[in-house]
PDB file of C-alpha atoms in Angstrom:
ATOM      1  CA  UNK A   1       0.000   0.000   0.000  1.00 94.00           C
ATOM      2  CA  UNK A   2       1.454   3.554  -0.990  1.00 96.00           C
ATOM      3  CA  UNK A   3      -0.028   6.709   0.856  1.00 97.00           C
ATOM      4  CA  UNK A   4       0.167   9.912  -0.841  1.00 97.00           C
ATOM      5  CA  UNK A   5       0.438  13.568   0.591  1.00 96.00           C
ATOM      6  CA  UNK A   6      -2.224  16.085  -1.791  1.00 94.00           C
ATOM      7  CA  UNK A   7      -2.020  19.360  -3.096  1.00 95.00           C
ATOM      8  CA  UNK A   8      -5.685  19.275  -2.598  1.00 97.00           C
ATOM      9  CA  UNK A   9      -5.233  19.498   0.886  1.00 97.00           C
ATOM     10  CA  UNK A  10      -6.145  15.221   1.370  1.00 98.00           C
ATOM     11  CA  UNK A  11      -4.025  12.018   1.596  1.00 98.00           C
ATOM     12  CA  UNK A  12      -4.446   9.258  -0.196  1.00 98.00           C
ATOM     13  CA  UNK A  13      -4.656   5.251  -0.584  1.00 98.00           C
ATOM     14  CA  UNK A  14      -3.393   3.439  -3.362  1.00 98.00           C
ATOM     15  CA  UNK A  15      -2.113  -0.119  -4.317  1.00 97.00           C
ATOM     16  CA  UNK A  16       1.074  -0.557  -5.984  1.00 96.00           C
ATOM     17  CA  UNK A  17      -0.964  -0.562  -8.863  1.00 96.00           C
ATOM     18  CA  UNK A  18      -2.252   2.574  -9.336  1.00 95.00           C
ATOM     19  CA  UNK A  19      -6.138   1.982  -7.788  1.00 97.00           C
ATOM     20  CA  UNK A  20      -6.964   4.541  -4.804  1.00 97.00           C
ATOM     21  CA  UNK A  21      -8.416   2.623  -1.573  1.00 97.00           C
ATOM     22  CA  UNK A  22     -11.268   3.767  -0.310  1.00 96.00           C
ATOM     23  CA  UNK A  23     -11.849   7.595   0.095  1.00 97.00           C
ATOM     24  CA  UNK A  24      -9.473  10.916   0.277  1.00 98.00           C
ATOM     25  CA  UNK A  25      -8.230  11.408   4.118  1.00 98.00           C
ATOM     26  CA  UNK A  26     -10.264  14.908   4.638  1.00 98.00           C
ATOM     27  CA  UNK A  27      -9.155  17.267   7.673  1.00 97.00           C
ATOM     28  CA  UNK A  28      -5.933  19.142   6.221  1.00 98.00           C
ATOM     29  CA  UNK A  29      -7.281  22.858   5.636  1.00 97.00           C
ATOM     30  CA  UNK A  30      -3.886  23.421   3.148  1.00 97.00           C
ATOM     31  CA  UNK A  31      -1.597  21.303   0.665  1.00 97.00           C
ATOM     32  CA  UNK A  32      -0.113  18.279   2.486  1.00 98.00           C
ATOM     33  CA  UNK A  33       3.653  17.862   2.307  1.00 96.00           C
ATOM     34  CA  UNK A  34       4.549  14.312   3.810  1.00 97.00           C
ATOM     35  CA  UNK A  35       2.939  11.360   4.761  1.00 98.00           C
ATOM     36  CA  UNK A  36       4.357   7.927   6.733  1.00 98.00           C
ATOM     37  CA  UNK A  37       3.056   4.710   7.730  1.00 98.00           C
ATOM     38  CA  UNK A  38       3.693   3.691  11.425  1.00 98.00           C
ATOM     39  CA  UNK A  39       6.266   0.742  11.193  1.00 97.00           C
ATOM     40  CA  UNK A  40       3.110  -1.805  12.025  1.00 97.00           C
ATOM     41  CA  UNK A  41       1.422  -0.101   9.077  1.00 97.00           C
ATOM     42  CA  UNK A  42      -1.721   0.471  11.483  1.00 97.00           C
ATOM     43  CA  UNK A  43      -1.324   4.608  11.433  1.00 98.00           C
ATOM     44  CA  UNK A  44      -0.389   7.695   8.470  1.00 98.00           C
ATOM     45  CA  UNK A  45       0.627  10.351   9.678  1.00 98.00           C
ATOM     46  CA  UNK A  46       0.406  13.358   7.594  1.00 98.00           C
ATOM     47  CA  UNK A  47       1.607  16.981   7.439  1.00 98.00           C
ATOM     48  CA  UNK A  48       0.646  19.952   6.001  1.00 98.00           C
ATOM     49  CA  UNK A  49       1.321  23.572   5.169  1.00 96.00           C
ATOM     50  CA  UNK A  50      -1.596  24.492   7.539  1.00 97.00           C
ATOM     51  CA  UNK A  51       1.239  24.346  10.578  1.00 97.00           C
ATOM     52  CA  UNK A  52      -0.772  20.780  11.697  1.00 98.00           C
ATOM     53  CA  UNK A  53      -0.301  17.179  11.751  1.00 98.00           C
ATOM     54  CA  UNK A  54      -2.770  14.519  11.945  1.00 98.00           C
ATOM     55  CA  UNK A  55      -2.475  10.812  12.792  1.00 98.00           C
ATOM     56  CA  UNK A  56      -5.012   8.291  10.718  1.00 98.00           C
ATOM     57  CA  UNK A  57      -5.806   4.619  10.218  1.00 98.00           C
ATOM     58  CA  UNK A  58      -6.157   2.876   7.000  1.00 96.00           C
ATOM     59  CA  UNK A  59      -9.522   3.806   6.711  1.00 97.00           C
ATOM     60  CA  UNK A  60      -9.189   7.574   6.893  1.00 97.00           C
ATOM     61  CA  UNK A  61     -10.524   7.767  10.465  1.00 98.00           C
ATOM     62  CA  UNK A  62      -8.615  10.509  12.497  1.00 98.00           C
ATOM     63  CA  UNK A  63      -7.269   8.697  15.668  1.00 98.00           C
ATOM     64  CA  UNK A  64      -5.591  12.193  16.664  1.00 98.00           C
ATOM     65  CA  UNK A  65      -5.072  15.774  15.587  1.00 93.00           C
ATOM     66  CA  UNK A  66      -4.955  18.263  14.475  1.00 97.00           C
ATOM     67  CA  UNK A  67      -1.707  18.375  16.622  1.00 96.00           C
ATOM     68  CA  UNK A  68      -0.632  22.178  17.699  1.00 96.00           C
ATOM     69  CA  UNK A  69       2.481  23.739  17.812  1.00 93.00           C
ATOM     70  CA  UNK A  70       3.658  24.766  14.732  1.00 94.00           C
ATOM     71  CA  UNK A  71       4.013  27.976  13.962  1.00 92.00           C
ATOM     72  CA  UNK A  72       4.324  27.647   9.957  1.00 90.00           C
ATOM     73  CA  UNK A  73       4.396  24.771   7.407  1.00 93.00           C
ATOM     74  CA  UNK A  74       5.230  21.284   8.782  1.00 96.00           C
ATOM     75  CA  UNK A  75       7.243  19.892   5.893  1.00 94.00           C
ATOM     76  CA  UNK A  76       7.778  16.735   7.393  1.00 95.00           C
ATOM     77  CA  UNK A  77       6.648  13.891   9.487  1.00 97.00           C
ATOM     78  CA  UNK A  78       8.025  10.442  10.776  1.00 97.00           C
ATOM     79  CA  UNK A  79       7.168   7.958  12.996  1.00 98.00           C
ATOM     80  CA  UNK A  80      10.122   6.536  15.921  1.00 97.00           C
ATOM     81  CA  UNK A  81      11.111   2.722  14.653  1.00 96.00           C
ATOM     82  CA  UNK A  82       9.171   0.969  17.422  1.00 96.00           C
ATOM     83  CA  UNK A  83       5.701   3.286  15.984  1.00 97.00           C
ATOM     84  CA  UNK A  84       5.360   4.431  19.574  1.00 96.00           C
ATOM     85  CA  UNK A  85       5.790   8.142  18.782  1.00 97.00           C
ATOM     86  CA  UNK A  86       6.364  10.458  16.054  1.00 96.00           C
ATOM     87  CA  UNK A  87       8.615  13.626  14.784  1.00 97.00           C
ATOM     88  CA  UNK A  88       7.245  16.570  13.041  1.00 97.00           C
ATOM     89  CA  UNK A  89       9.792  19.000  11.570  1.00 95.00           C
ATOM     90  CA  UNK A  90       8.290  22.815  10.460  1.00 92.00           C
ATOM     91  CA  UNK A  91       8.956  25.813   8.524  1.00 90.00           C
ATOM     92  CA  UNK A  92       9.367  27.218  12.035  1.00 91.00           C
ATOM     93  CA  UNK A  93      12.607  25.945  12.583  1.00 89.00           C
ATOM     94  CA  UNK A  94      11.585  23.161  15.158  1.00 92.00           C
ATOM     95  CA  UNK A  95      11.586  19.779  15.639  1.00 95.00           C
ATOM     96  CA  UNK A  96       8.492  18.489  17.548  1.00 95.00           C
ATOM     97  CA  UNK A  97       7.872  14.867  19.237  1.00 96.00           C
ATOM     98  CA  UNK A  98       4.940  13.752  19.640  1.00 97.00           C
ATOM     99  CA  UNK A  99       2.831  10.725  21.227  1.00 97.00           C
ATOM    100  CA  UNK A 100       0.932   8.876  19.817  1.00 97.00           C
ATOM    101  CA  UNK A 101      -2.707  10.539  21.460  1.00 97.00           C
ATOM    102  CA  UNK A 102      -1.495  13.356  20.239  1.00 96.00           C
ATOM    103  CA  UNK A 103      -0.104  15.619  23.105  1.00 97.00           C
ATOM    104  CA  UNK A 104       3.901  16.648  23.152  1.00 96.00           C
ATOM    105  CA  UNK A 105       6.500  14.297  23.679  1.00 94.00           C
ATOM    106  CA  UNK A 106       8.987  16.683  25.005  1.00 91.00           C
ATOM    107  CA  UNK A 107       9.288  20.493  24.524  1.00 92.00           C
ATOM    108  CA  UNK A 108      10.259  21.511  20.920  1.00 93.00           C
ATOM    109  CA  UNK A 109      13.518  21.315  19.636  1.00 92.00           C
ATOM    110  CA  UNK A 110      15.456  24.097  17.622  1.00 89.00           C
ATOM    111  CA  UNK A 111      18.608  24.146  15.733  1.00 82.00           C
ATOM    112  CA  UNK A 112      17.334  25.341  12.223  1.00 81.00           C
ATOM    113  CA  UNK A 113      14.285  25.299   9.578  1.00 82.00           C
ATOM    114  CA  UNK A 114      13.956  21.291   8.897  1.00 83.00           C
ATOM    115  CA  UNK A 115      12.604  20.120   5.700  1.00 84.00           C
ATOM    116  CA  UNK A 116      12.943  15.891   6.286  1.00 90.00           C
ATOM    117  CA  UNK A 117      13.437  14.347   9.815  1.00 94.00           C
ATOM    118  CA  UNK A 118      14.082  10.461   9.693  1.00 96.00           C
ATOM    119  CA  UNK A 119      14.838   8.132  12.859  1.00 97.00           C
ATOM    120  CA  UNK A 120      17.781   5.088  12.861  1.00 97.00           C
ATOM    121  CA  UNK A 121      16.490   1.637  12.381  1.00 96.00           C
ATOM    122  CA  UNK A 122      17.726   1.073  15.903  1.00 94.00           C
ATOM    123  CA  UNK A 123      15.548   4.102  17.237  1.00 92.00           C
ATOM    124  CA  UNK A 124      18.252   5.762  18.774  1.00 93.00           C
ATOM    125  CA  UNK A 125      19.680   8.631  16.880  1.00 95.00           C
ATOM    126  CA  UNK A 126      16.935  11.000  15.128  1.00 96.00           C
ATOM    127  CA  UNK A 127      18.101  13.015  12.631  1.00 96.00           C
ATOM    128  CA  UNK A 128      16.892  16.459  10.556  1.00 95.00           C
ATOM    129  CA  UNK A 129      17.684  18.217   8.150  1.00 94.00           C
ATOM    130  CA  UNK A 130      17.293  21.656   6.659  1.00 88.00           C
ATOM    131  CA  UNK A 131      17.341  25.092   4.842  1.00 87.00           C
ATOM    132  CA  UNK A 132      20.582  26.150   6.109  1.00 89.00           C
ATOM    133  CA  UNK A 133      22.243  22.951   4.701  1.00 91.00           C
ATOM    134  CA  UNK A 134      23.136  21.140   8.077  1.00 93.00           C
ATOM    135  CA  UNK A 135      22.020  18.150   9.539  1.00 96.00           C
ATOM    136  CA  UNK A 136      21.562  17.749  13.499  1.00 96.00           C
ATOM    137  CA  UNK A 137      21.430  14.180  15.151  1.00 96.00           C
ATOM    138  CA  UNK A 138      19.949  13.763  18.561  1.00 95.00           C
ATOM    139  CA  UNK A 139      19.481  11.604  21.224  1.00 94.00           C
ATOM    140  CA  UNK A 140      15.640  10.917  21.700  1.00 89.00           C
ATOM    141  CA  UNK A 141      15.728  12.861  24.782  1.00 88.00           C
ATOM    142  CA  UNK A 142      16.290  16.069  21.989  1.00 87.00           C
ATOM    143  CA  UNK A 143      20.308  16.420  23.302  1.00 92.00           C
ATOM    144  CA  UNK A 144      22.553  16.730  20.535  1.00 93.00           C
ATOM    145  CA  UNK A 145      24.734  13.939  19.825  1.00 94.00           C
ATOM    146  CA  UNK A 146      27.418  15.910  17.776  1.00 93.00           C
ATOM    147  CA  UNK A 147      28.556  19.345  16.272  1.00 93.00           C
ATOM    148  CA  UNK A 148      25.735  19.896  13.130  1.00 91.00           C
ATOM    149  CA  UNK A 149      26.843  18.268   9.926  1.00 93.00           C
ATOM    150  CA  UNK A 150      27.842  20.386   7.230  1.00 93.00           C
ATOM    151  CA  UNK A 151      28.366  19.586   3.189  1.00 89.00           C
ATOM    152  CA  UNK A 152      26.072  20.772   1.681  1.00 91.00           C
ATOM    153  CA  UNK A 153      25.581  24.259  -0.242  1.00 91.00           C
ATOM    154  CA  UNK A 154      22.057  24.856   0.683  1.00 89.00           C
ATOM    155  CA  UNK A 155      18.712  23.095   1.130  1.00 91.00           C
ATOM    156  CA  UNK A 156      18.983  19.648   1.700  1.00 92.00           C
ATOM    157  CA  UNK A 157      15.941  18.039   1.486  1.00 90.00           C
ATOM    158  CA  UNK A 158      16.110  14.556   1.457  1.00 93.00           C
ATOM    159  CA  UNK A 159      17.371  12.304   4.192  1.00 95.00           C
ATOM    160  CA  UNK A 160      17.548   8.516   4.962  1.00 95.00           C
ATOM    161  CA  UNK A 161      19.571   5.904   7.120  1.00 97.00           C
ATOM    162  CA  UNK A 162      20.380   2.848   5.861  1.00 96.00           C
ATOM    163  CA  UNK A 163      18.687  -0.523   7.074  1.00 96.00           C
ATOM    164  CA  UNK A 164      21.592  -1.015   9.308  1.00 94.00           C
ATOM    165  CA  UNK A 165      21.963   2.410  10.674  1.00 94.00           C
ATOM    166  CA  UNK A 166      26.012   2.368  10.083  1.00 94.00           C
ATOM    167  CA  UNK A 167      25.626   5.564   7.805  1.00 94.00           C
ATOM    168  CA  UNK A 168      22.964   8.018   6.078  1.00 96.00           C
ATOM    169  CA  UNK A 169      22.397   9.732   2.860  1.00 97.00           C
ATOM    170  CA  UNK A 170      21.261  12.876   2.278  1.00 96.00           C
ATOM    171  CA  UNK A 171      20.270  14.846  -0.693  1.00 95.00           C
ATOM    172  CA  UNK A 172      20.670  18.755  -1.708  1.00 93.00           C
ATOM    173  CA  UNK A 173      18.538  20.648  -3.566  1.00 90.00           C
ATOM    174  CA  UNK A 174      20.862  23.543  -4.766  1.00 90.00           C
ATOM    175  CA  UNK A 175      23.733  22.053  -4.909  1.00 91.00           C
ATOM    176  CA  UNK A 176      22.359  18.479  -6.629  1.00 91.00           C
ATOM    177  CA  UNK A 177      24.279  16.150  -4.645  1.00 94.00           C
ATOM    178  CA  UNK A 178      24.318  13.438  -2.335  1.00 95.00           C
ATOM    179  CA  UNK A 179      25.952  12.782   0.824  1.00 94.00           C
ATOM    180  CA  UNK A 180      26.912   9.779   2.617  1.00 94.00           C
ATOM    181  CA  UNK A 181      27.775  10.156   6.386  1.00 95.00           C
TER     182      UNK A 181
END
């Protein structure tokens, strides 16, 4: 199953061969930028340019949400390895955990604007990444592990560990390269 994150404001069901399951996820007042399926495939989470995220199940009914605290976009979401809570990264320049009702995980975490947060396989290390070209790794406890990460020459806007965890790759939008780390 593939979920997909709208410009018409709704996510989306498909199979992997092109026919849309059931009907359009409606709740998002603005475009949706990212979608993810909890690791037990039981929950989407979605995110949107209306500064909320939402948490679903496969049938479109909304388990939780919208969740508050964004002050902008929130151009990313992700849900921890073991599904029991999630990361939202915004326009705002924060990182936000969340549980899984719904109500914050922690306090928010800054650092810089993220556009993709992603978690190790091992659940761990979170990582995000942003406008100002960096990427921050953290503890789950929102500590950083390390100095930010620096390579690319602007934007980077795509970011994932490998199965492992050993390394990750991410991608930059100006600059049109990719990073191993």
């Amino acid at each position: 199953m593939l979920a997909s994150a709208g410009y018409d404001s709704t996510v989306r069901l498909w199979t992997l061969d092109g026919r849309q399951v059931g009907q359009p996820f409606v709740g998002h007042t603005e475009w949706v930028r990212a979608v993810a399926f909890s690791p037990d495939g039981t929950r989407i989470a979605s995110s949107s340019i209306d500064g909320t995220v939402r948490i679903w199940n496969r049938s479109g009914k909304l388990l939780a949400g919208p969740l508050l605290g964004h002050e902008r976009w929130v151009e990313a979401v992700n849900f921890s390895p073991r599904g029991n809570f999630l990361a939202s990264a915004g326009d705002d320049g924060l990182v936000r955990l969340w549980n899984l009702d719904g109500t914050p995980r922690s306090e928010p975490l800054s650092g810089h604007r993220a556009w993709v947060v992603d978690f190790a396989p091992r659940g761990d290390v979170m990582a995000s990444a942003g406008d100002d070209g960096s990427v921050l790794l953290r503890n789950l406890d929102g500590s950083l592990r390390r100095d930010a990460l620096r390579g690319h020459a602007g934007s980077v806007q795509a970011l994932a560990f490998s199965p492992n965890g050993d390394f990750f790759a991410t991608g930059g939008y100006y600059d049109g390269t990719v990073r191993l780390w």
